[in-house]
PDB file of C-alpha atoms and ligand atoms in Angstrom:
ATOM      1  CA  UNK A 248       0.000   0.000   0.000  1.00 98.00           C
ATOM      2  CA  UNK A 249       1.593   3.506  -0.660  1.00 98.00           C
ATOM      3  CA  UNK A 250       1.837   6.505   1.509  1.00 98.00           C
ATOM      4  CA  UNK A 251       0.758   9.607   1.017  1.00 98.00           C
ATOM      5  CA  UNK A 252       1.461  12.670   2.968  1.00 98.00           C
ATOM      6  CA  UNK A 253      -1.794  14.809   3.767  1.00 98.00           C
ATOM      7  CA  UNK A 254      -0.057  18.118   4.299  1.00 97.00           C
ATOM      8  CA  UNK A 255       0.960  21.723   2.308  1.00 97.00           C
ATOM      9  CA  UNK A 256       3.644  22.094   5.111  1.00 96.00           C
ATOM     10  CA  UNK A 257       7.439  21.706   3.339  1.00 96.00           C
ATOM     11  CA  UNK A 258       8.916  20.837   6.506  1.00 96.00           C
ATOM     12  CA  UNK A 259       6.500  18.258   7.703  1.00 97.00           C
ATOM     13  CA  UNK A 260       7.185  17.061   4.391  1.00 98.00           C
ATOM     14  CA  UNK A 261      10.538  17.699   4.299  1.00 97.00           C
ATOM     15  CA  UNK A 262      11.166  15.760   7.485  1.00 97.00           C
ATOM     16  CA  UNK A 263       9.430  12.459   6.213  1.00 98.00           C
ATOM     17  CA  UNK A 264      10.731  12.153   2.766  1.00 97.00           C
ATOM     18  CA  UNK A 265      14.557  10.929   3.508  1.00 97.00           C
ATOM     19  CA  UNK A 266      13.161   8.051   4.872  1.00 97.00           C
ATOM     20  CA  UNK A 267      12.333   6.406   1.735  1.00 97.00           C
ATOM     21  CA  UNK A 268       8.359   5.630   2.988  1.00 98.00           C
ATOM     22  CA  UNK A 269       6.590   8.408   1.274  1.00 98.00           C
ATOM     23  CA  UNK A 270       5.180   7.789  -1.923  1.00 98.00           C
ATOM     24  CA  UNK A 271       2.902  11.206  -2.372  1.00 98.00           C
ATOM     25  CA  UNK A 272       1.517  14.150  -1.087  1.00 98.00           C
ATOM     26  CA  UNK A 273      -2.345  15.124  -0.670  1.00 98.00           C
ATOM     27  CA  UNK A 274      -3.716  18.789   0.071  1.00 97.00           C
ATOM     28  CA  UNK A 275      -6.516  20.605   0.135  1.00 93.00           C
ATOM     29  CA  UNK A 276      -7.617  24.384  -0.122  1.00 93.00           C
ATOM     30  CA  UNK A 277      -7.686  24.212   4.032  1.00 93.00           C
ATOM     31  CA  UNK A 278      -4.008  22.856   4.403  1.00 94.00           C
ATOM     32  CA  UNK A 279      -3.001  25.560   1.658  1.00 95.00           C
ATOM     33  CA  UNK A 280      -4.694  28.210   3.371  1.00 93.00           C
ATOM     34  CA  UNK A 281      -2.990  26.438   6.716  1.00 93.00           C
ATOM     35  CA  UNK A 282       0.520  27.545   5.285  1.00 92.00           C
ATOM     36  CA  UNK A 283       0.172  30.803   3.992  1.00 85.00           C
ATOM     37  CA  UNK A 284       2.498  32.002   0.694  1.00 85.00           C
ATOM     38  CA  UNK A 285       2.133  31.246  -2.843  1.00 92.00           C
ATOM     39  CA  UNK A 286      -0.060  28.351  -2.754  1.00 94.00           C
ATOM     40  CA  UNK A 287       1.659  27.617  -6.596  1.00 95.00           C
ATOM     41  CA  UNK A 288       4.971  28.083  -5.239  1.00 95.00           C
ATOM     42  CA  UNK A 289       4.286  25.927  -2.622  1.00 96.00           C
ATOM     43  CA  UNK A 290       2.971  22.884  -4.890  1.00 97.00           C
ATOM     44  CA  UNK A 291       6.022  23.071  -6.995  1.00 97.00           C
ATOM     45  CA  UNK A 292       8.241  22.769  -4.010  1.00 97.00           C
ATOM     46  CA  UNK A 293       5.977  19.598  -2.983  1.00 97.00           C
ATOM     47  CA  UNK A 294       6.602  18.070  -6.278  1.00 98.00           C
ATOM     48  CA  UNK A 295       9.974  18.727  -6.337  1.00 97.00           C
ATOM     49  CA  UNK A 296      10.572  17.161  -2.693  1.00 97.00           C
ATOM     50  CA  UNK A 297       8.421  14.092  -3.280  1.00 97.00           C
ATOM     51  CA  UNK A 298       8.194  12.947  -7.528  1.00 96.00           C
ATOM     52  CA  UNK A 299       5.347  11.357  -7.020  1.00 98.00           C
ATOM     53  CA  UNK A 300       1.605  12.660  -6.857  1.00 98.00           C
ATOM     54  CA  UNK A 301       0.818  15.925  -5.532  1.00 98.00           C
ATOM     55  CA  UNK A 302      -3.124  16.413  -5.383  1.00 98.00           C
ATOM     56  CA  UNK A 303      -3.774  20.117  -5.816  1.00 97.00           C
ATOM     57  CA  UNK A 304      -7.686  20.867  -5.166  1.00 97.00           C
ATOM     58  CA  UNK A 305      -9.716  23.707  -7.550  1.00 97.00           C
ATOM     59  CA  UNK A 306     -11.540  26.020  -5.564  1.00 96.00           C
ATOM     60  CA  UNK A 307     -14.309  26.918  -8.776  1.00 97.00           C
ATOM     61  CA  UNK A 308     -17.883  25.076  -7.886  1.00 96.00           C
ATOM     62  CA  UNK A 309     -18.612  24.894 -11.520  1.00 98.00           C
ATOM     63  CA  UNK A 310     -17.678  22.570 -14.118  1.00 98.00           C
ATOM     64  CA  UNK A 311     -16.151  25.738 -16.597  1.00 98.00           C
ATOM     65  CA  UNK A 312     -14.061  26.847 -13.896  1.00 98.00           C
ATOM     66  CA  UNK A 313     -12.710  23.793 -12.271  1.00 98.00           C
ATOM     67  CA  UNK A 314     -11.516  22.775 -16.123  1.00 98.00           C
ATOM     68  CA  UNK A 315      -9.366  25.743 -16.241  1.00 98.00           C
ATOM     69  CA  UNK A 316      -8.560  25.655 -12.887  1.00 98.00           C
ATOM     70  CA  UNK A 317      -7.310  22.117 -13.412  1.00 98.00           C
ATOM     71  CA  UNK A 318      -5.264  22.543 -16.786  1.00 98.00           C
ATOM     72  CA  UNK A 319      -3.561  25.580 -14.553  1.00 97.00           C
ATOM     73  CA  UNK A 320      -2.724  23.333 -11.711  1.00 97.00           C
ATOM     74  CA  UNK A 321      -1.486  20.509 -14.032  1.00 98.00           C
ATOM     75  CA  UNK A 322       0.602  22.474 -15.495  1.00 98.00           C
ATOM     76  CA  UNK A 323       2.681  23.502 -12.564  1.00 97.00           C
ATOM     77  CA  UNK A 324       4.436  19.866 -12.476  1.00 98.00           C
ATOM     78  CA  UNK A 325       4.066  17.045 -13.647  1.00 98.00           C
ATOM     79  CA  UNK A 326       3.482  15.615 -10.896  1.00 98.00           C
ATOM     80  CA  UNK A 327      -0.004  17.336  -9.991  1.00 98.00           C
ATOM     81  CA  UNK A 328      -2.781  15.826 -10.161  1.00 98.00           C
ATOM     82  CA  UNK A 329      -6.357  17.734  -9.841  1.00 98.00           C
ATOM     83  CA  UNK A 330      -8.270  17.419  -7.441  1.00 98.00           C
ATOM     84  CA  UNK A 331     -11.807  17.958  -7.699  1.00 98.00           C
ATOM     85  CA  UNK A 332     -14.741  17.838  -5.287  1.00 98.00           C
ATOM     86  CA  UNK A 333     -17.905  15.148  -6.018  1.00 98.00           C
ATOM     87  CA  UNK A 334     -21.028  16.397  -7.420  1.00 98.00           C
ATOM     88  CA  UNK A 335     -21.995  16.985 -11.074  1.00 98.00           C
ATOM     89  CA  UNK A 336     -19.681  19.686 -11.905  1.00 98.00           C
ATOM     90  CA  UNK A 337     -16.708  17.655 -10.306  1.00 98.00           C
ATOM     91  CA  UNK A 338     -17.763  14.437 -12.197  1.00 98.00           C
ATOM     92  CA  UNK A 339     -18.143  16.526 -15.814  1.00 98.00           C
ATOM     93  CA  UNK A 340     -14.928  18.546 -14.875  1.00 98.00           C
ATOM     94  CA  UNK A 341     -13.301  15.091 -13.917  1.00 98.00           C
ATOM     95  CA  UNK A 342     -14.326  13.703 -17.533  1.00 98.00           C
ATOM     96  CA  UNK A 343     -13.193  16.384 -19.207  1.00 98.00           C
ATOM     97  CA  UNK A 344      -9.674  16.572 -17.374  1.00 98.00           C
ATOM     98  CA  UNK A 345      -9.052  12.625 -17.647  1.00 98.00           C
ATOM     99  CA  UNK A 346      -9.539  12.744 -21.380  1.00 98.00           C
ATOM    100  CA  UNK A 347      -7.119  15.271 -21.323  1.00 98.00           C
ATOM    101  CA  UNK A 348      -4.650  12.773 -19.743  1.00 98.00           C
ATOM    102  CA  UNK A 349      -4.874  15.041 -16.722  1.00 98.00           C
ATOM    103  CA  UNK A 350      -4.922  13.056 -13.407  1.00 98.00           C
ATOM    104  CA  UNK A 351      -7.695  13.455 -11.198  1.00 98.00           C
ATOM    105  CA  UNK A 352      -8.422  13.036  -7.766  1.00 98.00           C
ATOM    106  CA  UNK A 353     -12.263  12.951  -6.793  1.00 98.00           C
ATOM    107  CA  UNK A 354     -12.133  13.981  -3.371  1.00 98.00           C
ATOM    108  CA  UNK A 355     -14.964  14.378  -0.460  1.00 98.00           C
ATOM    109  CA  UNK A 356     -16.344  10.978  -1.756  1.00 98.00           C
ATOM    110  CA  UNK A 357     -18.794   9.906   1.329  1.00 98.00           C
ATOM    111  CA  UNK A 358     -20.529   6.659  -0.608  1.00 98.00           C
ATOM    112  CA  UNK A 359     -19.501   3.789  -2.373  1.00 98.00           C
ATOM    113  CA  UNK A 360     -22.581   5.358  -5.793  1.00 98.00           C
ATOM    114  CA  UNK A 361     -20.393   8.141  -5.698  1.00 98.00           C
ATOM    115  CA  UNK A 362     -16.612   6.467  -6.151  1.00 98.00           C
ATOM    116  CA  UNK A 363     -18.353   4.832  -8.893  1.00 98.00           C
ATOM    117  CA  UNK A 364     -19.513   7.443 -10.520  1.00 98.00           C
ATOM    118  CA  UNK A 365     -16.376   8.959 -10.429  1.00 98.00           C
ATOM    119  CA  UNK A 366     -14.424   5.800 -11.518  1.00 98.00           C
ATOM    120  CA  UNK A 367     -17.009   5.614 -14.644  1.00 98.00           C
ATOM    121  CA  UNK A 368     -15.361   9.222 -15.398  1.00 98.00           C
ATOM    122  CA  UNK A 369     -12.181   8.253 -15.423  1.00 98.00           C
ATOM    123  CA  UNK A 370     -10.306   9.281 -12.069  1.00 98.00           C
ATOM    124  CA  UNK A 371      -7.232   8.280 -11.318  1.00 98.00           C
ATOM    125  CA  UNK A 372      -8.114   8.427  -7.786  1.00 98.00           C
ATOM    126  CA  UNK A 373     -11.362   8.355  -5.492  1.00 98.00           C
ATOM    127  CA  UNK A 374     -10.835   9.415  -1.790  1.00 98.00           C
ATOM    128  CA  UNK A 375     -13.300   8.549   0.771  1.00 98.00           C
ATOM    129  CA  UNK A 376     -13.114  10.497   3.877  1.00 98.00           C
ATOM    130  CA  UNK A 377     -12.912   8.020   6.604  1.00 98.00           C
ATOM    131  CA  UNK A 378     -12.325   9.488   9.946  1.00 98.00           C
ATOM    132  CA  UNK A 379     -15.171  12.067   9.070  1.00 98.00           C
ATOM    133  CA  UNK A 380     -17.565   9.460   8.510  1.00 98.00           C
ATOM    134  CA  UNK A 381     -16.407   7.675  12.012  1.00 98.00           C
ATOM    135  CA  UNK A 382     -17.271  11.198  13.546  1.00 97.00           C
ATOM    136  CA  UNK A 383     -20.871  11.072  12.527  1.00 98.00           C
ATOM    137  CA  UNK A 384     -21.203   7.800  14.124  1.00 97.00           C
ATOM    138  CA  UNK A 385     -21.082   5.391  10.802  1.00 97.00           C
ATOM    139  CA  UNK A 386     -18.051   2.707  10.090  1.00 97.00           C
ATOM    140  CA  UNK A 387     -15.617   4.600   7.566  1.00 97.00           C
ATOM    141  CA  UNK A 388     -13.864   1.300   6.776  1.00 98.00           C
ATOM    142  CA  UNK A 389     -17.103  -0.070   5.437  1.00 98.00           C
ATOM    143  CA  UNK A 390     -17.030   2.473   2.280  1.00 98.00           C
ATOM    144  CA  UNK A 391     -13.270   1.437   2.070  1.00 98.00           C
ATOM    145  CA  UNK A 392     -14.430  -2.252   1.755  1.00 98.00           C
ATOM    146  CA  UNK A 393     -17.081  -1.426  -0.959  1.00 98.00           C
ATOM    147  CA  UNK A 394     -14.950   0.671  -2.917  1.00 98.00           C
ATOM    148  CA  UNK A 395     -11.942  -2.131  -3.317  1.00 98.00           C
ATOM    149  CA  UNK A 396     -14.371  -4.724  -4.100  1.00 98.00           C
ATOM    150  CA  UNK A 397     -16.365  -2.598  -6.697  1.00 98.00           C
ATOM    151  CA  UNK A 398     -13.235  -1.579  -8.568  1.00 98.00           C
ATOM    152  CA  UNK A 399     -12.128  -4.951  -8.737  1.00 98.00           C
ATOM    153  CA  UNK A 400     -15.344  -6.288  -9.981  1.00 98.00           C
ATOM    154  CA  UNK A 401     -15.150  -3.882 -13.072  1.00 97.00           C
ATOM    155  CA  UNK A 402     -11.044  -3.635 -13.208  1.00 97.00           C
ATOM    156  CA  UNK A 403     -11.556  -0.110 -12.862  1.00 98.00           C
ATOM    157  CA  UNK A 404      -8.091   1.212 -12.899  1.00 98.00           C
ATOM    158  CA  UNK A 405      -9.210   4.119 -10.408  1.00 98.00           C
ATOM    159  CA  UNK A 406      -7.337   3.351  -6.955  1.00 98.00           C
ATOM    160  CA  UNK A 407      -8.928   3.732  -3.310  1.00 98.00           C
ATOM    161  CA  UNK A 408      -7.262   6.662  -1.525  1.00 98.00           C
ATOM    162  CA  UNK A 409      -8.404   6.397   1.787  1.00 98.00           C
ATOM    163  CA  UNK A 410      -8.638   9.928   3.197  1.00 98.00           C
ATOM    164  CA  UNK A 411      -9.505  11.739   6.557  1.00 97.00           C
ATOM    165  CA  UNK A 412      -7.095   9.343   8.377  1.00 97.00           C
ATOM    166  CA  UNK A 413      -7.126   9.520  12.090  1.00 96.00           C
ATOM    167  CA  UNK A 414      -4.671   7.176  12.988  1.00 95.00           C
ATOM    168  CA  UNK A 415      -3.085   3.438  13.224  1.00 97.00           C
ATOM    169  CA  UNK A 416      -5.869   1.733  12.840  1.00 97.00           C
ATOM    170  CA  UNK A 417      -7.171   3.306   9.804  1.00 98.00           C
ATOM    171  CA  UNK A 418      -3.938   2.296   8.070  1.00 98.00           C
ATOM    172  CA  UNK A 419      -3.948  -1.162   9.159  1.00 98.00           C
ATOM    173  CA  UNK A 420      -7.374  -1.738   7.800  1.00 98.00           C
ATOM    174  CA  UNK A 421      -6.749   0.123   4.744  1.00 98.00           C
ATOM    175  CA  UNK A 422      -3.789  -2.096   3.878  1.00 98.00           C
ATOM    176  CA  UNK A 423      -5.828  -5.186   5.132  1.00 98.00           C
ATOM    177  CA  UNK A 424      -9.287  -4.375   2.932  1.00 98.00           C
ATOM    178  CA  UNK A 425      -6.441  -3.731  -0.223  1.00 98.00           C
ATOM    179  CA  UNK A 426      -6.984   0.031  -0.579  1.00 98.00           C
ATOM    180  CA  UNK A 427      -4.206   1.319  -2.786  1.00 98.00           C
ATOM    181  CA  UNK A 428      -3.153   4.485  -0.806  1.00 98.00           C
ATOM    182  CA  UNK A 429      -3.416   5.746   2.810  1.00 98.00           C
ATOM    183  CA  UNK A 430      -2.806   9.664   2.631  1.00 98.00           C
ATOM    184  CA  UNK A 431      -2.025  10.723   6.475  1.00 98.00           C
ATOM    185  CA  UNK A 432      -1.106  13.618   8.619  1.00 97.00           C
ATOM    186  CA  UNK A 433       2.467  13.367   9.623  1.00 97.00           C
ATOM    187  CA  UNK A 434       0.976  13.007  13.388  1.00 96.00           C
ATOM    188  CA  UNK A 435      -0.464   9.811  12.511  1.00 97.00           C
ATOM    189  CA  UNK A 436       2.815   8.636  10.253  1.00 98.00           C
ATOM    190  CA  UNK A 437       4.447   9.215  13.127  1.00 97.00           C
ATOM    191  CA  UNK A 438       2.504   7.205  15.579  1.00 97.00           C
ATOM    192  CA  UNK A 439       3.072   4.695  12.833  1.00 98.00           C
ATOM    193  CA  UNK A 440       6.639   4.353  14.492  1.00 97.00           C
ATOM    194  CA  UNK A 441       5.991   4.077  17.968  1.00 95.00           C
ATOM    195  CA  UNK A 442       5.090   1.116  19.958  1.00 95.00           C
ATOM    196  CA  UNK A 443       6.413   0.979  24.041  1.00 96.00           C
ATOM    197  CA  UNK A 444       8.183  -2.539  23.420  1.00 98.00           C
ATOM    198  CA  UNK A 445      10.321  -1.724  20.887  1.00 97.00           C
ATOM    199  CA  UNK A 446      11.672   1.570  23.102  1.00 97.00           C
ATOM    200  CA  UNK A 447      11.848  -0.385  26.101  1.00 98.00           C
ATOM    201  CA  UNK A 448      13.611  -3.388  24.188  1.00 98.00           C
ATOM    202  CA  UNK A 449      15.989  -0.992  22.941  1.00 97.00           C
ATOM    203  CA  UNK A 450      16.717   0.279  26.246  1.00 97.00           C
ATOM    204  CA  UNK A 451      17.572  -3.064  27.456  1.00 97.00           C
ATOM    205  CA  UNK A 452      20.329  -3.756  24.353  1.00 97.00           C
ATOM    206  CA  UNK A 453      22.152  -0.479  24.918  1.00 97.00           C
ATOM    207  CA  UNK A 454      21.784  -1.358  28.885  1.00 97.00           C
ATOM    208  CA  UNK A 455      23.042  -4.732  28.929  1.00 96.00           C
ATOM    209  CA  UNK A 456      25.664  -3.844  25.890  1.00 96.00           C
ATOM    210  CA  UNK A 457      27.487  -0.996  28.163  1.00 95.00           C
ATOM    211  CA  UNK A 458      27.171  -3.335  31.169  1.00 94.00           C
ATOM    212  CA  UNK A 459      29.321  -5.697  29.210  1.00 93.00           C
ATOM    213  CA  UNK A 460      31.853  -3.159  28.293  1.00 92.00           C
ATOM    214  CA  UNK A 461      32.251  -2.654  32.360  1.00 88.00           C
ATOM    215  CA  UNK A 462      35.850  -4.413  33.376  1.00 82.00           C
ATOM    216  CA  UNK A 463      35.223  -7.504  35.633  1.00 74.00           C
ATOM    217  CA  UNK A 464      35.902  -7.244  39.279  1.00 64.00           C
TER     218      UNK A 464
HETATM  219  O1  LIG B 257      -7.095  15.538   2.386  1.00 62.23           O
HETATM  220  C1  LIG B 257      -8.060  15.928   3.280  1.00 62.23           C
HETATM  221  C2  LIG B 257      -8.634  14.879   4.168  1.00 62.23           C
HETATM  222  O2  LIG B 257      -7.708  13.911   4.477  1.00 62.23           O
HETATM  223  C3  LIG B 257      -9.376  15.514   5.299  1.00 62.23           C
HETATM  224  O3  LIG B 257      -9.006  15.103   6.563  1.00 62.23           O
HETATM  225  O4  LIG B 257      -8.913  15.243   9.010  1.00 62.23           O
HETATM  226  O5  LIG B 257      -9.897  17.158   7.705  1.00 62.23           O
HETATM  227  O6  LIG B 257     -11.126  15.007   7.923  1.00 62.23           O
HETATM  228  P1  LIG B 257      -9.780  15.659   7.867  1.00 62.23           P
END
């Protein structure tokens, strides 16, 4: 399963890439807005730090405008790849863009009719937003499941990027139900790392190594 980095901040990002686990960036109008600057500038810098997909979100609400939005982002890197929010005008802009060869990212996708929809269109990616279904009191994973086993029942090429991720737990049943990417906040890669035992086992190795290093007697 890849790993995506749901962030606009360059030194988050910055301080995950070097270790070889991150295989794309996500962000969103809020985490642009989150970071101030040249939200183009900022984008490029992504792509440059990461070479792999960079989902840039259009702010335009209809169709018309999140085309040329989209063909504007794209052409900031190579890398980019448009995001556009579900409805009609996202679907239409996202059928448009794909025939361009643009990538496309269908984001704010809440039910398995609409990641269909979307895959009919074309998108290179469909991102259900997990933890914010958990939050309303439904079972995020559940649209996860339904998404993986629709795509594969139609080899829709579209892959599951599972979105709105809380934590651990959402990444171990992403990888489990075969969802293709887990985009996280660099809080919950980093609680990907910890776990008591393997501190406290380290502990011991350094303890017992410099105990041996004591001369006898
Ligand atoms: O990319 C945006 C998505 O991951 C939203 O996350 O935490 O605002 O629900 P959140």
């Amino acid at each position: 399963m890849k790993l995506f980095v749901d962030s606009a901040n360059l030194d988050e990002i910055a301080a995950l890439t070097p270790l070889g686990i991150v295989d794309g960036v996500t962000t969103n109008p809020s985490l642009l807005a989150k970071v101030g600057n040249d939200p183009r500038a900022v984008l490029k810098r992504i792509c440059d730090l990461v070479q792999g997909p960079v989902s840039a979100e259009v702010v335009a609400t209809d169709c018309e405008g999140m085309v040329s939005e989209g063909r504007e982002l794209a052409a900031i890197d190579p890398h980019i790849v448009v995001k556009v929010p579900f409805g009609k005008a996202g679907v239409q802009a996202c059928h448009v863009l794909a025939a361009e060869g643009i990538r496309v990212n269908v984001t704010l996708i809440f039910s398995a009719t609409q990641a269909l929809l979307a895959a009919k269109v074309g998108a290179t990616f469909v991102s259900p937003f997990i933890g914010r279904l958990d939050d309303i009191g439904t079972t995020g994973m559940d649209l996860v499941r339904q998404c993986v086993e629709i795509f594969e029942n139609f080899q829709f090429p579209t892959e599951v990027l599972v979105a709105s991720v809380r934590g651990p737990m959402h990444v171990i049943e992403s990888a489990r139900l075969g969802a293709d990417i887990c985009t996280c906040p660099p809080k919950a890669i980093d609680a990907l790392f910890n776990h008591p035992l393997t501190d406290i086992g380290l502990a011991k190795f350094l303890a017992d190594w410099a105990k041996a290093q004591q001369p006898e007697g």
